[in-house]
Short mmCIF file of C-alpha atoms and ligand atoms in Angstrom, two decimals:
data_model
loop_
_atom_site.label_atom_id
_atom_site.label_comp_id
_atom_site.label_asym_id
_atom_site.label_seq_id
_atom_site.Cartn_x
_atom_site.Cartn_y
_atom_site.Cartn_z
CA MET A 1 -9.00 151.12 1.68
CA ALA A 2 -12.83 150.36 0.93
CA ASP A 3 -14.76 148.57 3.44
CA LYS A 4 -15.41 144.69 2.43
CA GLU A 5 -18.38 144.25 0.19
CA MET A 6 -20.81 142.00 1.40
CA VAL A 7 -22.99 139.68 -1.05
CA ARG A 8 -25.69 138.01 -0.71
CA PHE A 9 -26.90 134.89 -2.47
CA ALA A 10 -28.84 131.68 -2.22
CA ILE A 11 -27.43 127.94 -1.86
CA ASP A 12 -30.06 125.25 -2.59
CA GLY A 13 -32.95 127.71 -1.46
CA GLN A 14 -30.73 128.69 1.27
CA GLU A 15 -29.69 132.64 1.82
CA VAL A 16 -25.81 133.03 2.31
CA GLU A 17 -23.65 135.53 3.13
CA ALA A 18 -20.09 136.20 2.21
CA GLU A 19 -17.09 138.91 0.92
CA LYS A 20 -17.77 139.64 -2.71
CA GLY A 21 -15.18 137.96 -4.91
CA THR A 22 -14.67 135.05 -2.30
CA MET A 23 -14.78 131.75 -4.00
CA LEU A 24 -17.61 129.87 -4.08
CA LEU A 25 -16.06 126.63 -2.68
CA PRO A 26 -15.33 127.70 0.60
CA VAL A 27 -18.12 129.93 1.57
CA ALA A 28 -20.62 126.93 0.45
CA LEU A 29 -18.32 124.03 2.92
CA GLU A 30 -18.33 126.88 5.49
CA TYR A 31 -22.15 126.81 5.40
CA GLY A 32 -22.15 122.78 5.21
CA PHE A 33 -23.43 122.26 1.96
CA GLU A 34 -21.33 119.01 0.96
CA ILE A 35 -19.68 119.48 -2.95
CA PRO A 36 -16.67 116.95 -3.70
CA HIS A 37 -13.26 118.62 -4.39
CA LEU A 38 -10.26 117.24 -5.02
CA CYS A 39 -7.59 120.01 -6.16
CA TYR A 40 -8.64 122.89 -3.75
CA HIS A 41 -7.02 123.99 -0.50
CA GLU A 42 -7.63 127.15 1.49
CA ALA A 43 -3.35 126.99 1.89
CA VAL A 44 -3.16 127.54 -1.97
CA SER A 45 -4.55 129.48 -4.97
CA PRO A 46 -7.62 127.69 -6.72
CA TYR A 47 -6.66 125.93 -9.86
CA GLY A 48 -9.92 124.44 -11.54
CA ALA A 49 -8.35 121.04 -12.40
CA CYS A 50 -9.68 118.38 -11.15
CA ARG A 51 -13.56 119.56 -12.21
CA LEU A 52 -15.30 117.59 -8.99
CA CYS A 53 -16.63 120.97 -7.45
CA LEU A 54 -19.12 121.41 -9.71
CA VAL A 55 -22.05 123.19 -9.60
CA GLU A 56 -25.35 125.17 -11.76
CA VAL A 57 -25.04 128.91 -11.26
CA THR A 58 -27.78 130.84 -12.15
CA LYS A 59 -27.11 135.20 -12.64
CA ARG A 60 -29.15 137.11 -14.13
CA GLY A 61 -31.91 134.32 -15.54
CA ARG A 62 -29.01 132.07 -16.84
CA THR A 63 -27.94 128.97 -15.60
CA ARG A 64 -24.32 126.63 -16.54
CA LEU A 65 -22.40 124.35 -14.74
CA THR A 66 -19.29 125.74 -13.23
CA THR A 67 -16.69 124.71 -10.89
CA SER A 68 -17.18 126.42 -7.60
CA CYS A 69 -13.39 126.49 -6.45
CA ASN A 70 -13.14 129.34 -8.91
CA TYR A 71 -15.88 130.92 -9.14
CA PRO A 72 -16.17 134.10 -7.17
CA VAL A 73 -19.23 134.55 -5.75
CA ASP A 74 -21.79 137.95 -6.29
CA GLU A 75 -24.96 139.29 -5.37
CA GLY A 76 -28.16 137.71 -6.10
CA ILE A 77 -26.51 134.22 -7.82
CA ASP A 78 -28.98 131.42 -7.52
CA VAL A 79 -26.47 128.05 -6.60
CA THR A 80 -27.83 124.49 -7.07
CA THR A 81 -25.10 122.16 -5.78
CA ASP A 82 -27.15 118.34 -6.31
CA SER A 83 -29.19 118.73 -9.08
CA GLU A 84 -29.08 116.01 -11.80
CA ASP A 85 -26.83 117.44 -14.20
CA ILE A 86 -24.21 117.72 -11.87
CA GLN A 87 -24.59 114.43 -10.69
CA ARG A 88 -24.09 112.36 -14.01
CA ALA A 89 -21.05 115.20 -14.51
CA ARG A 90 -19.65 114.13 -11.33
CA ARG A 91 -20.17 110.50 -12.01
CA MET A 92 -18.21 110.83 -15.47
CA ILE A 93 -15.50 112.86 -13.82
CA LEU A 94 -15.02 110.77 -11.07
CA GLU A 95 -14.64 107.72 -13.79
CA LEU A 96 -11.90 109.43 -15.47
CA LEU A 97 -10.42 110.05 -12.22
CA LEU A 98 -10.77 106.92 -11.39
CA ALA A 99 -8.76 105.46 -14.45
CA ARG A 100 -5.96 107.81 -13.62
CA ALA A 101 -5.67 106.77 -9.84
CA PRO A 102 -7.41 103.41 -9.40
CA HIS A 103 -5.35 102.66 -5.62
CA SER A 104 -6.67 106.34 -4.43
CA GLU A 105 -8.60 105.80 -0.88
CA ARG A 106 -10.06 109.08 -1.32
CA ILE A 107 -11.47 108.68 -5.14
CA LYS A 108 -12.37 104.82 -4.58
CA LYS A 109 -14.84 106.03 -1.66
CA LEU A 110 -16.04 109.37 -3.91
CA ALA A 111 -16.43 107.20 -6.85
CA TYR A 112 -18.78 104.61 -4.62
CA GLU A 113 -20.91 106.96 -2.54
CA ALA A 114 -21.65 108.58 -6.33
CA GLY A 115 -22.52 105.21 -7.09
CA ILE A 116 -19.81 103.87 -9.38
CA LYS A 117 -18.51 99.88 -8.97
CA GLU A 118 -15.59 100.39 -11.50
CA THR A 119 -14.84 102.72 -14.44
CA ARG A 120 -15.36 102.09 -18.16
CA PHE A 121 -11.50 103.77 -19.00
CA SER A 122 -8.64 101.81 -18.95
CA LEU A 123 -6.93 101.81 -16.05
CA MET A 124 -3.63 104.54 -16.66
CA ASP A 125 -0.18 103.79 -15.47
CA VAL A 126 0.29 107.49 -13.90
CA GLY A 127 1.17 106.17 -10.98
CA ASP A 128 -2.17 107.98 -9.34
CA CYS A 129 -1.96 111.04 -10.17
CA ILE A 130 -4.37 113.33 -11.49
CA LEU A 131 -2.28 116.37 -12.32
CA CYS A 132 -3.98 118.62 -9.55
CA GLY A 133 -1.77 120.77 -9.00
CA LEU A 134 -1.90 120.87 -5.36
CA CYS A 135 1.72 119.81 -4.99
CA GLU A 136 3.49 122.29 -7.38
CA ARG A 137 1.24 125.55 -5.60
CA VAL A 138 2.24 124.33 -2.39
CA CYS A 139 5.79 124.29 -3.06
CA ARG A 140 5.75 127.01 -4.92
CA GLU A 141 2.51 129.38 -2.78
CA VAL A 142 3.14 127.79 0.90
CA VAL A 143 6.70 126.41 1.24
CA GLY A 144 8.56 128.79 -1.39
CA ALA A 145 11.01 126.17 -2.27
CA ASP A 146 9.71 126.22 -6.23
CA ALA A 147 11.28 122.72 -6.27
CA ILE A 148 7.78 120.76 -8.62
CA SER A 149 5.91 121.92 -11.51
CA PHE A 150 3.87 121.06 -14.12
CA ILE A 151 5.81 119.66 -16.78
CA SER A 152 5.36 119.35 -20.76
CA ARG A 153 1.51 119.15 -22.08
CA GLY A 154 -1.10 117.35 -23.42
CA ASP A 155 -1.31 113.73 -22.92
CA LYS A 156 2.19 113.72 -21.76
CA ARG A 157 1.76 116.45 -18.78
CA ASP A 158 3.66 115.07 -15.87
CA VAL A 159 4.44 117.01 -12.58
CA GLY A 160 7.98 117.14 -11.21
CA PRO A 161 11.22 118.83 -10.31
CA PRO A 162 13.31 120.07 -13.93
CA PHE A 163 15.29 117.47 -15.36
CA ALA A 164 14.42 114.99 -13.05
CA ASP A 165 16.74 116.97 -10.73
CA PRO A 166 14.97 117.61 -6.86
CA ILE A 167 18.07 119.58 -6.14
CA ALA A 168 15.81 122.40 -4.96
CA CYS A 169 13.58 120.00 -3.05
CA ILE A 170 14.38 120.23 1.08
CA ALA A 171 11.97 117.46 1.61
CA CYS A 172 9.54 119.46 3.82
CA GLY A 173 6.90 116.61 3.01
CA ALA A 174 4.16 119.84 2.23
CA CYS A 175 3.38 117.92 -0.92
CA VAL A 176 3.17 114.82 0.66
CA TYR A 177 0.79 116.38 2.62
CA ILE A 178 -1.04 117.60 0.47
CA CYS A 179 -1.39 115.43 -2.71
CA PRO A 180 -5.07 114.14 -2.58
CA THR A 181 -4.53 110.99 -4.34
CA ASP A 182 -1.79 109.76 -1.81
CA CYS A 183 1.05 108.99 -4.74
CA ILE A 184 4.06 110.74 -3.01
CA LYS A 185 5.64 108.81 -0.33
CA MET A 186 7.55 109.93 2.22
CA GLU A 187 9.97 107.55 4.49
CA GLU A 188 12.21 107.97 7.11
CA ARG A 189 14.96 105.84 7.81
CA GLY A 190 17.66 106.22 10.31
CA ASP A 191 18.26 110.13 10.07
CA GLU A 192 17.47 110.16 6.12
CA ARG A 193 13.94 111.22 4.81
CA THR A 194 13.06 110.44 1.41
CA ILE A 195 10.76 112.15 -1.13
CA VAL A 196 10.47 109.18 -3.33
CA LYS A 197 7.85 110.33 -6.27
CA TRP A 198 10.90 112.63 -6.94
CA ASN A 199 13.77 111.01 -5.46
CA ARG A 200 15.23 113.19 -3.05
CA THR A 201 16.42 111.94 0.01
CA LEU A 202 17.92 114.40 2.83
CA LYS A 203 19.90 113.45 5.91
CA MET A 204 18.10 114.77 9.33
CA GLN A 205 19.41 116.99 12.07
CA GLU A 206 19.51 114.94 14.92
CA CYS A 207 18.60 116.64 18.22
CA LYS A 208 21.61 117.67 20.02
CA SER A 209 19.41 116.91 23.91
CA CYS A 210 17.21 113.38 23.06
CA GLY A 211 19.70 112.38 19.76
CA LYS A 212 16.64 111.93 17.54
CA PRO A 213 16.48 113.11 13.68
CA PHE A 214 13.20 115.34 13.32
CA ALA A 215 13.93 117.20 10.47
CA PRO A 216 16.01 117.29 6.95
CA LEU A 217 19.34 119.69 7.34
CA PHE A 218 18.65 120.99 4.32
CA GLN A 219 15.40 122.58 5.26
CA LEU A 220 16.37 123.96 8.46
CA ASN A 221 19.42 125.48 7.18
CA TRP A 222 16.93 127.10 4.31
CA ILE A 223 14.41 128.42 7.10
CA ILE A 224 17.05 129.60 8.93
CA ASP A 225 18.11 131.71 6.25
CA LYS A 226 15.20 132.79 4.87
CA VAL A 227 13.92 133.96 8.11
CA ASN A 228 17.08 135.14 9.69
CA LEU A 229 16.84 132.62 12.66
CA PRO A 230 20.10 132.18 14.82
CA LYS A 231 22.21 129.57 13.37
CA ASP A 232 21.33 127.46 16.39
CA PHE A 233 17.81 127.37 16.54
CA TYR A 234 16.86 124.15 15.20
CA ASP A 235 20.06 122.57 17.81
CA LEU A 236 17.05 120.65 19.85
CA CYS A 237 13.91 119.24 18.68
CA PRO A 238 10.62 120.69 19.62
CA VAL A 239 9.78 118.47 21.93
CA CYS A 240 12.67 118.68 23.41
CA ARG A 241 12.27 122.96 23.16
CA ALA A 242 9.09 123.37 23.95
CA GLY A 243 10.21 121.18 27.25
CA ARG A 244 13.56 123.30 28.27
CA MET B 1 25.57 128.78 -25.33
CA LYS B 2 28.56 131.26 -24.88
CA LYS B 3 27.51 133.45 -21.50
CA ALA B 4 28.11 136.50 -23.54
CA GLN B 5 25.67 135.76 -25.64
CA LEU B 6 23.04 134.91 -23.64
CA GLU B 7 24.09 137.68 -21.87
CA LYS B 8 22.84 140.19 -24.78
CA ILE B 9 19.38 138.31 -25.15
CA LEU B 10 18.72 139.21 -21.60
CA LYS B 11 20.30 142.61 -21.92
CA ARG B 12 17.48 142.94 -25.10
CA TYR B 13 14.60 141.90 -22.67
CA ASP B 14 16.45 144.28 -20.02
CA TYR B 15 16.26 141.05 -17.85
CA GLN B 16 12.61 141.18 -17.06
CA ASP B 17 11.22 137.90 -16.55
CA SER B 18 7.39 138.88 -17.94
CA ASP B 19 9.17 138.23 -20.68
CA LEU B 20 10.80 134.74 -20.39
CA LEU B 21 8.69 133.23 -23.00
CA ALA B 22 10.74 135.31 -25.76
CA ILE B 23 13.98 135.06 -24.36
CA LEU B 24 13.40 131.76 -24.17
CA GLN B 25 12.30 131.68 -27.80
CA ASP B 26 15.74 133.84 -28.92
CA VAL B 27 17.83 130.76 -27.17
CA GLN B 28 16.01 128.46 -29.26
CA THR B 29 16.87 130.06 -32.94
CA GLN B 30 20.38 130.52 -32.24
CA GLU B 31 21.06 127.19 -30.51
CA ASN B 32 18.19 125.20 -32.06
CA TYR B 33 17.26 123.58 -28.56
CA LEU B 34 17.54 124.98 -25.15
CA PRO B 35 20.54 123.66 -23.23
CA ARG B 36 19.87 122.33 -19.83
CA LYS B 37 22.99 124.65 -18.83
CA THR B 38 21.73 128.32 -20.54
CA LEU B 39 18.59 127.63 -18.85
CA GLU B 40 19.87 127.01 -15.22
CA GLU B 41 21.70 130.16 -16.26
CA VAL B 42 18.43 132.04 -17.17
CA ALA B 43 16.92 131.24 -14.20
CA GLU B 44 20.00 132.57 -11.98
CA ARG B 45 20.05 135.80 -14.30
CA LEU B 46 16.51 136.57 -13.68
CA ALA B 47 16.38 135.38 -10.25
CA ILE B 48 13.46 133.16 -10.79
CA PRO B 49 13.16 128.82 -9.60
CA LEU B 50 14.65 127.04 -12.82
CA ALA B 51 11.20 124.82 -12.21
CA ARG B 52 9.37 127.52 -13.50
CA VAL B 53 11.68 128.25 -16.77
CA TYR B 54 11.87 123.76 -17.16
CA LYS B 55 7.88 124.41 -17.53
CA LEU B 56 7.62 127.05 -20.02
CA ALA B 57 10.34 125.19 -22.05
CA THR B 58 8.38 122.00 -22.07
CA PHE B 59 5.26 123.64 -22.54
CA TYR B 60 5.46 124.30 -26.31
CA ARG B 61 6.12 122.48 -28.86
CA THR B 62 8.69 125.33 -30.64
CA PHE B 63 11.08 124.29 -28.30
CA SER B 64 13.00 121.53 -27.86
CA LEU B 65 15.55 120.54 -24.77
CA THR B 66 17.61 118.34 -27.07
CA PRO B 67 19.88 119.26 -30.31
CA ARG B 68 17.39 119.99 -33.01
CA GLY B 69 18.72 119.12 -36.88
CA ARG B 70 19.48 121.56 -39.31
CA HIS B 71 16.44 121.82 -41.10
CA LEU B 72 13.22 120.56 -40.36
CA ILE B 73 11.02 118.33 -41.85
CA ASN B 74 6.93 118.53 -41.15
CA VAL B 75 5.02 115.69 -42.82
CA CYS B 76 1.55 116.79 -43.08
CA LEU B 77 -0.84 114.02 -42.00
CA GLY B 78 -4.55 116.19 -41.89
CA THR B 79 -6.66 114.17 -43.11
CA ALA B 80 -6.86 115.36 -46.74
CA CYS B 81 -3.37 115.02 -47.13
CA HIS B 82 -3.66 111.34 -45.29
CA VAL B 83 -5.86 110.17 -47.57
CA ARG B 84 -3.86 111.41 -50.60
CA GLY B 85 -1.04 109.00 -49.14
CA ALA B 86 0.75 111.01 -46.55
CA THR B 87 1.12 107.90 -44.27
CA MET B 88 3.46 106.28 -47.06
CA VAL B 89 5.59 109.96 -47.32
CA LEU B 90 6.13 109.69 -44.06
CA GLU B 91 7.43 105.86 -43.65
CA ARG B 92 10.06 106.94 -46.75
CA LEU B 93 11.52 109.84 -44.92
CA LYS B 94 11.34 107.65 -41.96
CA ARG B 95 13.33 104.44 -43.55
CA ASP B 96 15.53 107.10 -45.53
CA LEU B 97 16.62 109.13 -42.39
CA GLY B 98 16.44 106.25 -40.08
CA VAL B 99 14.53 108.43 -37.10
CA LYS B 100 11.15 108.03 -35.94
CA ALA B 101 8.44 110.99 -36.08
CA GLY B 102 9.70 113.58 -33.75
CA GLY B 103 13.83 111.99 -34.25
CA THR B 104 16.80 114.51 -35.36
CA THR B 105 18.81 112.55 -37.49
CA LYS B 106 22.83 111.55 -35.57
CA ASP B 107 24.30 113.85 -38.05
CA LEU B 108 22.00 116.69 -36.97
CA ARG B 109 21.36 117.08 -40.73
CA PHE B 110 17.12 116.52 -40.29
CA THR B 111 14.72 116.76 -37.33
CA LEU B 112 11.57 114.91 -38.56
CA ASP B 113 7.83 115.64 -36.88
CA THR B 114 4.43 115.46 -38.38
CA VAL B 115 1.52 118.38 -38.56
CA ARG B 116 -2.21 118.50 -39.04
CA CYS B 117 -2.96 120.06 -42.50
CA ILE B 118 -0.97 123.37 -42.88
CA GLY B 119 -3.86 124.83 -44.98
CA CYS B 120 -2.92 123.47 -47.96
CA CYS B 121 -5.08 120.61 -49.01
CA SER B 122 -5.25 120.62 -52.08
CA LEU B 123 -1.55 120.17 -52.95
CA GLY B 124 -1.93 117.04 -50.39
CA PRO B 125 0.27 115.11 -49.91
CA VAL B 126 2.63 117.99 -48.42
CA VAL B 127 5.50 118.13 -46.67
CA VAL B 128 7.59 121.35 -44.88
CA ILE B 129 11.02 121.73 -44.99
CA ASN B 130 12.43 124.39 -43.32
CA GLU B 131 9.91 127.61 -44.24
CA GLU B 132 9.11 126.43 -47.78
CA ILE B 133 5.91 124.50 -48.80
CA PHE B 134 6.31 121.12 -51.38
CA GLY B 135 3.06 119.77 -52.34
CA LYS B 136 1.73 116.82 -54.36
CA LEU B 137 4.59 113.94 -53.18
CA ASN B 138 4.89 110.69 -53.74
CA GLN B 139 7.66 108.38 -51.99
CA GLU B 140 10.28 109.10 -54.85
CA LYS B 141 10.15 113.15 -55.28
CA ALA B 142 10.15 112.77 -51.24
CA ALA B 143 13.26 111.12 -50.86
CA LYS B 144 14.74 113.06 -53.73
CA LEU B 145 14.53 116.22 -52.05
CA LEU B 146 16.30 115.29 -49.06
CA LYS B 147 19.48 115.72 -51.17
CA GLU B 148 18.57 119.57 -51.49
CA TYR B 149 20.09 119.97 -47.68
CA ASN B 150 22.59 119.70 -46.26
S1 SF4 C 301 9.33 118.15 -0.47
FE1 SF4 C 301 9.98 118.88 -1.71
S2 SF4 C 301 8.54 118.97 -3.61
FE2 SF4 C 301 7.54 118.49 -1.78
S3 SF4 C 301 6.98 120.75 -0.84
FE3 SF4 C 301 8.78 120.35 0.17
S4 SF4 C 301 10.20 121.34 -1.22
FE4 SF4 C 301 8.58 120.97 -2.60
S1 SF4 C 302 1.36 114.03 -7.63
FE1 SF4 C 302 -0.50 114.42 -6.00
S2 SF4 C 302 -1.15 116.67 -5.87
FE2 SF4 C 302 0.68 116.15 -7.29
S3 SF4 C 302 -0.57 116.69 -9.19
FE3 SF4 C 302 -0.61 114.59 -8.60
S4 SF4 C 302 -2.11 113.88 -7.75
FE4 SF4 C 302 -1.97 116.34 -7.59
S1 FES C 303 -12.27 121.43 -6.33
FE1 FES C 303 -12.80 122.52 -8.01
S2 FES C 303 -12.02 121.77 -9.67
FE2 FES C 303 -11.43 120.78 -8.34
S1 FES C 304 -4.31 117.84 -44.59
FE1 FES C 304 -2.09 118.82 -45.43
S2 FES C 304 -2.88 120.39 -46.02
FE2 FES C 304 -4.93 120.15 -45.15
#
């Protein structure tokens, strides 16, 4: 295989270096530049849905606004992260996001920081989901359960399990954790765990030693199957297993 | 859809999941909709997640997850047809068929839908039934058209 090709370019006047083809956003974040973003997570592939990570890129004398999470870096580009134009576009995007997710602490904070007190758009009743797609990507790319996906399109676009039936969901909670607006809730009652948004409730495995329920049975069996672990691998919770 | 029929379609595409779109199109053409059970079988036979099949099946307007009527009526609501009274035609068809736009009659005879300009504006108001175009319509003419189909 060929050696990694490194490229050099500038962010807000500072010279930086990265492997050719890596996405701009993670490089900028690593160098300490602050670019707001909602639909990017290093664990999954970029998608460019929220439009918040806008920057200006000048390449061969031409400047344009582009999302940085899915922009592959190249030699000699010149990146600006906070111009007037960017701020104006960002404010508009934040107002739109605020209309979809008025209860999201993270979006409220971003809006506040951008100087927005309230949105001019009418609030939408979509349960705070901004259709960033992080949940469906983490479920497919990391968990591998493929339990949920985007559904329909246009103003009917939504995310959820096929036929509203969460049969493939193992209630692992990865989507709960990754959702930027906190709109996928998880509840644990007794020995049951529920992923509220997908309407999935599963029994949890009780630790054979301390008796505490610690993870959905279905999830554990699924992992055992997938990675070929011994059947009794999850008899003990992580705490008790570590103490042995 | 019968298992053997689906198998025939899948075979046509050599069980390639990259041809999922074409496979769904063939199912839609044969059944006039995409039955849930068939979609589940497609997922199983191609060894792909049902979520992926469902995503595609709900994305395209040509697909329907509920049975469609034997005859598809599309009322053009493009600007030209609109100013010539397309909404009156639509209202009349809705009333006569007893369905909303996008709806299907209980006897599965008709599905009523709307489109935005089909490119023959000078004929407006225009209605397309199955593949056939009818122009210069008014309420009465549109209502009469329905009699030609069963
Ligand atoms: S909780 Fe269910 S939907 Fe969410 S990532 Fe895990 S398997 Fe997928
Ligand atoms: S539920 Fe959360 S993670 Fe999933 S698309 Fe909506 S906002 Fe994004
Ligand atoms: S983080 Fe780039 S578009 Fe959302
Ligand atoms: S507007 Fe109806 S055909 Fe153009």
